[in-house]
Coordinates of C-alpha atoms and ligand atoms in Angstrom, one line a residue:
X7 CA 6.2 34.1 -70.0
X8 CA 7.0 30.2 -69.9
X9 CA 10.1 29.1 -69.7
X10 CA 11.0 26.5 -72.5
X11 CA 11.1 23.0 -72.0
X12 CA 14.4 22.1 -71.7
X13 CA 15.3 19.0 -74.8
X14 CA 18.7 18.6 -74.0
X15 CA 21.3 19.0 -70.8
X16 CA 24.1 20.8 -70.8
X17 CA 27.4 19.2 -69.7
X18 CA 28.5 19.8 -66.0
X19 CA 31.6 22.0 -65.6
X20 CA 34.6 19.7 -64.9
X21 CA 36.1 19.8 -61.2
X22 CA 39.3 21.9 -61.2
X23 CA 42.5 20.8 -62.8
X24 CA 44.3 21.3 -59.3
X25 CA 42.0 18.7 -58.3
X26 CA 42.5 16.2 -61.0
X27 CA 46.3 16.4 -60.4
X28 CA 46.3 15.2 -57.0
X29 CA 46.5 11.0 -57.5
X30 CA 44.9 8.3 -56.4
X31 CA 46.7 5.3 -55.7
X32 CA 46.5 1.7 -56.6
X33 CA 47.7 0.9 -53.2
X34 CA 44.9 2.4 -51.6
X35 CA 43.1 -0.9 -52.9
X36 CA 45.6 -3.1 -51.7
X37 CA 45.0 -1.2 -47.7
X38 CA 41.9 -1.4 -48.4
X39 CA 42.2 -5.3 -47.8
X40 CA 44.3 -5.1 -44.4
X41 CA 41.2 -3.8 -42.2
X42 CA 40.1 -7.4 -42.0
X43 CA 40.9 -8.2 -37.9
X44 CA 42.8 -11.1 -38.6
X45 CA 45.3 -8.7 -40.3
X46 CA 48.5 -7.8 -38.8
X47 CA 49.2 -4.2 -40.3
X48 CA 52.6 -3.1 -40.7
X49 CA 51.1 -0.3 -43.2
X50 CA 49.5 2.4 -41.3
X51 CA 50.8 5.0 -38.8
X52 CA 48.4 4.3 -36.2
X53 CA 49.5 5.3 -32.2
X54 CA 49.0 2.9 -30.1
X55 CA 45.8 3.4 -28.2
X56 CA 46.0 1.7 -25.3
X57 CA 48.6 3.8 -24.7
X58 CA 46.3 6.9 -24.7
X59 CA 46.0 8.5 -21.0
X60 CA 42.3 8.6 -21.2
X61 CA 41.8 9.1 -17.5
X62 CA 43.8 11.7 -17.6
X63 CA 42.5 13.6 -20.5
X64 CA 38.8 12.5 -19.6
X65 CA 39.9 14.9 -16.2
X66 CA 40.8 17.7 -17.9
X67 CA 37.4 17.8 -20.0
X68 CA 35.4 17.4 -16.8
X69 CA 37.4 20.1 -15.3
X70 CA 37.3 22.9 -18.6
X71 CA 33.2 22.0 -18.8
X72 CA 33.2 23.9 -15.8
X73 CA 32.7 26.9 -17.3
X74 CA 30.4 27.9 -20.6
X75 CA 33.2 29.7 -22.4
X76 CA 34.6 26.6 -23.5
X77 CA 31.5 26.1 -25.7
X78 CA 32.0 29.6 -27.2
X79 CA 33.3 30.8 -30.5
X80 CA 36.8 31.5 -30.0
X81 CA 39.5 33.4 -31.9
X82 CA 41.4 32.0 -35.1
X83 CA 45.1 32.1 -33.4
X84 CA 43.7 29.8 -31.0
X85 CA 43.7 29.3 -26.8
X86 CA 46.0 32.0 -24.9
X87 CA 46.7 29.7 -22.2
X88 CA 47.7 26.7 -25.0
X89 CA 49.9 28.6 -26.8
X90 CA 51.9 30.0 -24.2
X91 CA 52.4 26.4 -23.0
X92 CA 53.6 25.6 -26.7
X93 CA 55.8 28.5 -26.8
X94 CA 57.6 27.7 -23.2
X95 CA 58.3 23.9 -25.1
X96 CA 59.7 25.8 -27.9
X97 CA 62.0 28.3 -26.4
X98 CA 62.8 25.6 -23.2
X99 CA 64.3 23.6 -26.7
X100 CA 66.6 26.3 -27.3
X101 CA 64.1 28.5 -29.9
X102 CA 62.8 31.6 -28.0
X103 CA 59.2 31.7 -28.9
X104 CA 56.1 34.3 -28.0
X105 CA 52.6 32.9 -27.8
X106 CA 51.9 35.3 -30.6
X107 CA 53.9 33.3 -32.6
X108 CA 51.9 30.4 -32.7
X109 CA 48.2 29.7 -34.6
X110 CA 46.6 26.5 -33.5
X111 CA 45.6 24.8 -36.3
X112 CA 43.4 21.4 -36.6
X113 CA 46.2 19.2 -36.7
X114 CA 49.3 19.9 -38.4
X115 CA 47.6 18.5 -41.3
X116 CA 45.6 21.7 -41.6
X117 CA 49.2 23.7 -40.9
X118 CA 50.2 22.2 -44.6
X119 CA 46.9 23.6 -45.9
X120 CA 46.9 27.3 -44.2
X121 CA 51.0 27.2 -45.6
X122 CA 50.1 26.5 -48.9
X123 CA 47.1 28.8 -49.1
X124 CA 49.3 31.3 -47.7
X125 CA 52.7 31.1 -50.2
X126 CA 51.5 29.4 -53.2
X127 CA 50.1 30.1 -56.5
X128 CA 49.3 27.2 -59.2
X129 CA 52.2 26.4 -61.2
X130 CA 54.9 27.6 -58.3
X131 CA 58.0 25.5 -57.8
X132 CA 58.6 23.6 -54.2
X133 CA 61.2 21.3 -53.1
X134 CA 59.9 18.4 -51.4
X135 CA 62.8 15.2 -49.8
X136 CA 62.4 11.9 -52.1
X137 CA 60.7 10.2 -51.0
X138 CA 58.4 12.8 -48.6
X139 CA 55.1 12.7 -46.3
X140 CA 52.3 11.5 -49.1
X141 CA 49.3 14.0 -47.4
X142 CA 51.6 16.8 -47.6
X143 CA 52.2 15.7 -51.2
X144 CA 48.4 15.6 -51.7
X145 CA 48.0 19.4 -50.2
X146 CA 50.9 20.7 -52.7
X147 CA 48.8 18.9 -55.4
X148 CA 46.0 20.5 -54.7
X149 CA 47.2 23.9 -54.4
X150 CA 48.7 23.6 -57.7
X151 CA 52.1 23.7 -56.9
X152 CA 55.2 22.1 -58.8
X153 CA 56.6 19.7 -56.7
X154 CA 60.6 19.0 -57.7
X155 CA 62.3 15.8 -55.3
X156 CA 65.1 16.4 -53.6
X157 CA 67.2 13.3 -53.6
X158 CA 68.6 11.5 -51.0
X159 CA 72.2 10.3 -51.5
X160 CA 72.4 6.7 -49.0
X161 CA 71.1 7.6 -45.8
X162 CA 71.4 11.5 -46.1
X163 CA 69.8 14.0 -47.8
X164 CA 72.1 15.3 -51.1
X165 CA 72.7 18.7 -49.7
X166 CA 74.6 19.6 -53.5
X167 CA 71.0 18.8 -55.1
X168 CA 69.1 20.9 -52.5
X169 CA 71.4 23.5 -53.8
X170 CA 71.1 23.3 -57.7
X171 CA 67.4 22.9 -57.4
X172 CA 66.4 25.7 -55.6
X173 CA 69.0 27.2 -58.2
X174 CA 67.3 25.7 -60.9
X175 CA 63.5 26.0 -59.8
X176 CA 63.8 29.4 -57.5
X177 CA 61.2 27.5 -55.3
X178 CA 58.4 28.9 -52.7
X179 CA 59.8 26.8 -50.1
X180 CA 61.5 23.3 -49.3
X181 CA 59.4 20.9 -47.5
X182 CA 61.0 18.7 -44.7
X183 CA 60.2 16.7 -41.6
X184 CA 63.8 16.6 -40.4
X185 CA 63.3 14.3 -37.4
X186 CA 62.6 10.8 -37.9
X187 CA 60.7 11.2 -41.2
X188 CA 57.3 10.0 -42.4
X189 CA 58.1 7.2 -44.5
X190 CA 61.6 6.4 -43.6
X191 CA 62.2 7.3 -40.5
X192 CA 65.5 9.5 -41.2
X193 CA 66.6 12.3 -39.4
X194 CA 68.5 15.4 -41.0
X195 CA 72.0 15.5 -38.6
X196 CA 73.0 18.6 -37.3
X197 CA 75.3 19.9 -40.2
X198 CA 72.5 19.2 -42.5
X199 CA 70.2 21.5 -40.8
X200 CA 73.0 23.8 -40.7
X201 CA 73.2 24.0 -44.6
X202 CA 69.4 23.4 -44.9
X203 CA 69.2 26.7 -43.4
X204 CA 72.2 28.5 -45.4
X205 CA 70.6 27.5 -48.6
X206 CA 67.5 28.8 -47.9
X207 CA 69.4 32.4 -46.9
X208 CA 71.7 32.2 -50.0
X209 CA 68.8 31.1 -52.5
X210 CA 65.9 32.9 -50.9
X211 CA 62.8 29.8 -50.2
X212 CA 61.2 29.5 -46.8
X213 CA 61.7 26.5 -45.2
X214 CA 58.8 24.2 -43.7
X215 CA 60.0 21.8 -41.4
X216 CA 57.2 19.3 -40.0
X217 CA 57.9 17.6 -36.4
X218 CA 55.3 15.7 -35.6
X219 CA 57.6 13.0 -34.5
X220 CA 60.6 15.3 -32.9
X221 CA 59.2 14.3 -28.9
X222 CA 59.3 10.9 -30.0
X223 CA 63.4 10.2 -29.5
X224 CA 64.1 6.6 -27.7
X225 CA 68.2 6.9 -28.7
X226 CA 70.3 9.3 -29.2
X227 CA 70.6 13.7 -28.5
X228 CA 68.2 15.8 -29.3
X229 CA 69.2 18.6 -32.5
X230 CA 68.6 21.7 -32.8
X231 CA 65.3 22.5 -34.7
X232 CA 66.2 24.4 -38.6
X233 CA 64.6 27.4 -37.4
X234 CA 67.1 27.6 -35.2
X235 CA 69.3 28.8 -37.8
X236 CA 67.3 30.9 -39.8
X237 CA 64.5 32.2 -38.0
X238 CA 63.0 34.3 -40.5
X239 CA 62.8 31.7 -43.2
X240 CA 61.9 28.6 -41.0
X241 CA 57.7 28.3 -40.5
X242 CA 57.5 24.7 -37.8
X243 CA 54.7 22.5 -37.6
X244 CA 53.9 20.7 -34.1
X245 CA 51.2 18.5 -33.3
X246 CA 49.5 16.6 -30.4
X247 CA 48.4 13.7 -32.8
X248 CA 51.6 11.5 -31.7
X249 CA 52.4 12.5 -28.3
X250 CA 49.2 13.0 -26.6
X251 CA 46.2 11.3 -29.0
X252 CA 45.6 12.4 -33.3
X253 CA 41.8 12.1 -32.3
X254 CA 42.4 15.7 -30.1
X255 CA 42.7 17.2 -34.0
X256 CA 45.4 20.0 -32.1
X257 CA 48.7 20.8 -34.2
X258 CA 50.1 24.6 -34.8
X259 CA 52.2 26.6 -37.0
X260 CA 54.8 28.5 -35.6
X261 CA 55.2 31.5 -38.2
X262 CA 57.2 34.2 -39.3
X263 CA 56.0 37.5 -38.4
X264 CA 56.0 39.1 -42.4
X265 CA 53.0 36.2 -43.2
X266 CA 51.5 36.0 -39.4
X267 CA 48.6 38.1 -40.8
X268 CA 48.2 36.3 -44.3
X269 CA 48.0 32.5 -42.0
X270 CA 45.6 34.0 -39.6
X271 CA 43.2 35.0 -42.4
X272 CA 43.3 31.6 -43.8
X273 CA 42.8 29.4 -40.5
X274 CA 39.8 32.1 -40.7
X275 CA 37.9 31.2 -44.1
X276 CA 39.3 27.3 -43.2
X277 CA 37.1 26.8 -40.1
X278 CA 36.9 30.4 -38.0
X279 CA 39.1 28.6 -35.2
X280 CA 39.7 24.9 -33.8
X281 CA 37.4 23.3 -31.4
X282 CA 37.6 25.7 -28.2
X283 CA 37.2 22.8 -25.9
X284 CA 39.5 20.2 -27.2
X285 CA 42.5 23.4 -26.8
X286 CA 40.8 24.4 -23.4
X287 CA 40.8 20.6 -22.6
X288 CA 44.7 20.0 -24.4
X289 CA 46.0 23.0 -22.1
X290 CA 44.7 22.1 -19.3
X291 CA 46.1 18.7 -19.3
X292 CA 49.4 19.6 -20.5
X293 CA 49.5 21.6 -17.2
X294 CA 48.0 19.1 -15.0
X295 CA 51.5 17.1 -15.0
X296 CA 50.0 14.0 -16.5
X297 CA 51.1 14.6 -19.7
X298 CA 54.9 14.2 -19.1
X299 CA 54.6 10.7 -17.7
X300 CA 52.3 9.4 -20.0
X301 CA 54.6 10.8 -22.8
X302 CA 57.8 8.8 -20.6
X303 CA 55.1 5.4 -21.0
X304 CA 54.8 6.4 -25.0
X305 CA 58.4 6.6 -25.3
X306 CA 59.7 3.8 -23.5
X307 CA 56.9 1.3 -25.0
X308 CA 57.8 2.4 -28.5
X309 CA 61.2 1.9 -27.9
X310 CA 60.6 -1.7 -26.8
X311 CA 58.8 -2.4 -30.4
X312 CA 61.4 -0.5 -32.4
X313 CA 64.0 -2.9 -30.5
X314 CA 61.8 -6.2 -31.3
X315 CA 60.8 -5.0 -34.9
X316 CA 65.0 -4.3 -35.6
X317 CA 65.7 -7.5 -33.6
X318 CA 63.2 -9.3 -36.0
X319 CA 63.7 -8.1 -39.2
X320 CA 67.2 -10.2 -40.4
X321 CA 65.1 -13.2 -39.8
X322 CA 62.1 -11.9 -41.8
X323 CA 63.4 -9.9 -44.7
X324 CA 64.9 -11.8 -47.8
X325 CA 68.9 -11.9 -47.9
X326 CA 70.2 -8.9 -49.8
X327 CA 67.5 -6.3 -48.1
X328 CA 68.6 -3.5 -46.1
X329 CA 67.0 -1.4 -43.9
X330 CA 67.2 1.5 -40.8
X331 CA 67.8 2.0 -37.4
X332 CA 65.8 5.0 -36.5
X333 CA 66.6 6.9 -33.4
X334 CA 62.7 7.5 -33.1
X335 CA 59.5 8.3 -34.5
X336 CA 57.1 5.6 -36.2
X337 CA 58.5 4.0 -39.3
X338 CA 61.7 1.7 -40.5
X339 CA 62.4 2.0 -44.3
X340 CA 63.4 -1.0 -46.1
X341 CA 65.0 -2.0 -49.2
X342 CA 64.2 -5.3 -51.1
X343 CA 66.7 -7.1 -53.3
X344 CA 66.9 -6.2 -56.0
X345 CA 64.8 -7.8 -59.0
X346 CA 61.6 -7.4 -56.2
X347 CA 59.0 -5.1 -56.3
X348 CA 56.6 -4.1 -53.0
X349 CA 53.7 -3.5 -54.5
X350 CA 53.6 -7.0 -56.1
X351 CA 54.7 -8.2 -52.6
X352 CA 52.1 -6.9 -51.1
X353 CA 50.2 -8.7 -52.9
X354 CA 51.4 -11.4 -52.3
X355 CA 51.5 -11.7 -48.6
X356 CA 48.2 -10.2 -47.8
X357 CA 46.5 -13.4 -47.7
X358 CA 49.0 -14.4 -45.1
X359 CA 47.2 -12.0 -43.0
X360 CA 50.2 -9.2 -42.6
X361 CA 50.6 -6.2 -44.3
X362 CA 53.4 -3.5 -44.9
X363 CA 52.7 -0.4 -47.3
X364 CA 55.3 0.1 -50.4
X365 CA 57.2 2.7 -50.8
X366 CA 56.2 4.3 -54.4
X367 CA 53.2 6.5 -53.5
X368 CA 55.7 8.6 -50.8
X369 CA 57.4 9.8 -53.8
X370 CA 57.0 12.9 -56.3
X371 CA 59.2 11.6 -59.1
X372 CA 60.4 8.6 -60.2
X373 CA 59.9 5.6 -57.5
X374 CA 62.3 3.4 -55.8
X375 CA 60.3 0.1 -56.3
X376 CA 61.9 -2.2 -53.9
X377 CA 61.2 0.3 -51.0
X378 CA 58.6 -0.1 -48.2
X379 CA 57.9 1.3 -44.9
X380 CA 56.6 -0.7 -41.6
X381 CA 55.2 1.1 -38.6
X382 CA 56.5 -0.7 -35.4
X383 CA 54.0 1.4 -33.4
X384 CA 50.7 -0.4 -33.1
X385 CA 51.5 -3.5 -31.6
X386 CA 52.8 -5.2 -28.5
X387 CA 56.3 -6.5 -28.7
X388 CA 55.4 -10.4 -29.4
X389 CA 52.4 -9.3 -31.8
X390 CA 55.0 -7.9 -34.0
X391 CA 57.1 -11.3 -33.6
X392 CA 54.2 -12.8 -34.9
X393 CA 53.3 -10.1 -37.8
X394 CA 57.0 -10.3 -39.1
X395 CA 57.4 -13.8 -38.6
X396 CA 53.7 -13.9 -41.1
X397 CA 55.7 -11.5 -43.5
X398 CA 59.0 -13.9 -43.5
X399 CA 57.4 -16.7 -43.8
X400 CA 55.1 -15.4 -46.8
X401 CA 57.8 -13.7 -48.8
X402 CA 60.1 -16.6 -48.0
X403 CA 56.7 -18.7 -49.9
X404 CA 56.8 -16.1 -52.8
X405 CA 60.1 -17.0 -54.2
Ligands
PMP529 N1 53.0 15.6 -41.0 C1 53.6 14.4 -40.9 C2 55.0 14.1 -41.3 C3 52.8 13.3 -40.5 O1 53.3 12.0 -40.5 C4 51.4 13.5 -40.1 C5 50.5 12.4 -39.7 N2 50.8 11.1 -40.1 C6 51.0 14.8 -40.2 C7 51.8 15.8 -40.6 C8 49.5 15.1 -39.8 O2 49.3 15.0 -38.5 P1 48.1 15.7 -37.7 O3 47.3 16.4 -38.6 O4 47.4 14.5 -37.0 O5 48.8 16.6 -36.7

């Protein structure tokens, strides 16, 4: 038998809808144009790396490749040795916390992935802060879900609106990075997390609350993290990525123990486990006591260009902007006047060779036009002098 020439070809299935829902962005075009050197790039969330403790971490490799386990296959809930580490931070921070609570998971990217794989199902409500963490938008995209903004009323987050949503929407879970936020640098106060927490008893949602940023506090007290207050509907995400180096790939979930099982087997199918050096290589430096200081150098740099990036920005913004204070973290969030939009900004002051990123992708719904977020991380006190004094001057030139 011969098979029949073929005449015509059949279409190619189309990629799934999950996939087609999770957008693109015309800023991404705009970025695209601030890798030229010459840039000053307020726009990304880079760490500074010249503040990475490479000797430091460079010993702790040599030392783990020692021994041929560290090449090995490993198990999915990750190094023993890390995780009791992670849990002796946690419970030291007022949340008592077993190794066995923790999964490591390849940054706490891949924490937002296992989460969603584990509690949703396309078309399944969650409640994301507006504006909120654009990957972590991207993941709930992608796993289908139905992504309802919860508002923010000034500086804080409209607690009421939290409360008729999850009324409204009976939603999977609310999605927050409570301390010093990814894009605007806000940080939920105490009595927030307090209701946070109470809503998510009353109505029934998890809660997810991110903290990448939590270690990275230059003013002010520490609070209380939200699980805190409702331990069995709180899952946390940590990460190394911003207080030891984002190349390490090391973040974990901290989980409750009714979906341990359910995360477990999806950090399996994901990747079996992550990289059993880089953990054997993380724990060993966290307990080599160089991490602490070089944390202390992190902290006290950033704190230096969050002062000359604040100090800067009255004489650099247009008259009629606002913007933060952040106690920590990465980011200031500004406000334009109004009448402006960032995007076209952008734009604008690109060929000025500076660069900030606007605000409208970081939100679900409807966006605030006017707002954009600058990262006060990746430069040297005076180069951001010189960045914002760039942006001044060019939106001072675009009016
Ligand atoms: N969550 C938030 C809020 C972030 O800002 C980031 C990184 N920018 C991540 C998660 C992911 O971090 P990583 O995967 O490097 O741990």
């Amino acid at each position: 038998m011969t098979t029949p020439a073929s005449t015509t070809t059949a279409p190619l299935p189309p990629r799934s809808a999950r996939a087609g829902s999770a957008k693109t962005s015309p800023v991404r075009d705009l970025l695209a144009l601030t890798e030229r050197p010459e840039v000053i790039s307020f726009a990304g969330g880079l760490p500074a790396p010249e503040l990475f403790d490479l000797d430091g971490i460079r010993a702790a490799y040599d030392e783990v490749l020692r021994t041929p386990a560290v090449l090995q296959y490993s198990t999915s809930e990750g190094d023993r040795r890390l995780r009791e580490i992670v849990a002796g931070q946690y419970t030291d921070d007022g949340l008592p916390t077993e190794a066995t609570d923790l999964i490591v998971t390849t940054g706490s990217q891949q924490g937002l992935g296992l989460l969603s794989t584990a509690l949703l199902d396309p078309g399944d409500a969650i409640l994301v802060e507006e504006p909120c963490y654009l990957a972590a938008l991207q993941t709930f995209a992608l796993a289908g879900a139905r992504v309802i903004g919860v508002p923010y009323a000034g500086d804080e987050l409209d607690l009421d609106a939290l409360d008729r949503l999850a009324a409204e929407h009976a939603p999977r879970f609310f999605y927050t990075v409570p301390t010093f936020q990814n894009p605007t640098g806000r940080t939920h106060g105490l009595v927030a997390r307090e209701r946070i927490a109470d809503a998510a008893r009353r109505h029934g949602f998890r809660v997810i609350e991110d903290e990448p940023y939590r270690q990275l506090r230059y003013s002010g007290a520490p609070l209380p993290s939200i699980a805190s207050f409702a331990p069995d509907h709180v899952l946390s995400l940590g990460s190394f990525s911003k207080v030891i180096a984002p190349g390490l790939r090391i973040g974990w979930v901290r989980t409750t123990a009714d979906i341990r099982p359910t995360v477990t087997i999806a950090k399996q199918a994901a990747d079996l486990h992550t990289s059993t050096i880089d953990q054997a290589a993380a724990a060993h430096y966290l307990g080599s006591g160089r991490a602490a200081p070089a944390l202390e150098r992190i902290r006290t740099e950033y704190a230096a260009r969050r002062d000359a990036m604040l100090d800067a920005l009255p004489r650099t913004l247009p008259a009629g902007s606002t913007w933060n204070s952040p106690d920590g973290g990465m980011f200031v969030w500004a406000r334009l006047p109004q009448g402006m939009d960032a995007t076209a900004e952008l734009a604008r002051v690109l060929p000025h060779d500076v660069a900030f990123v606007p605000g409208a992708p970081f939100f679900a719904g409807p966006a605030d036009e006017r707002a954009l977020r600058l990262s006060f991380t990746t430069y040297s006190p005076e180069r951001i002098r010189v960045g914002l004094s760039r942006l001044g001057t060019a939106l001072g030139s675009a009016r």
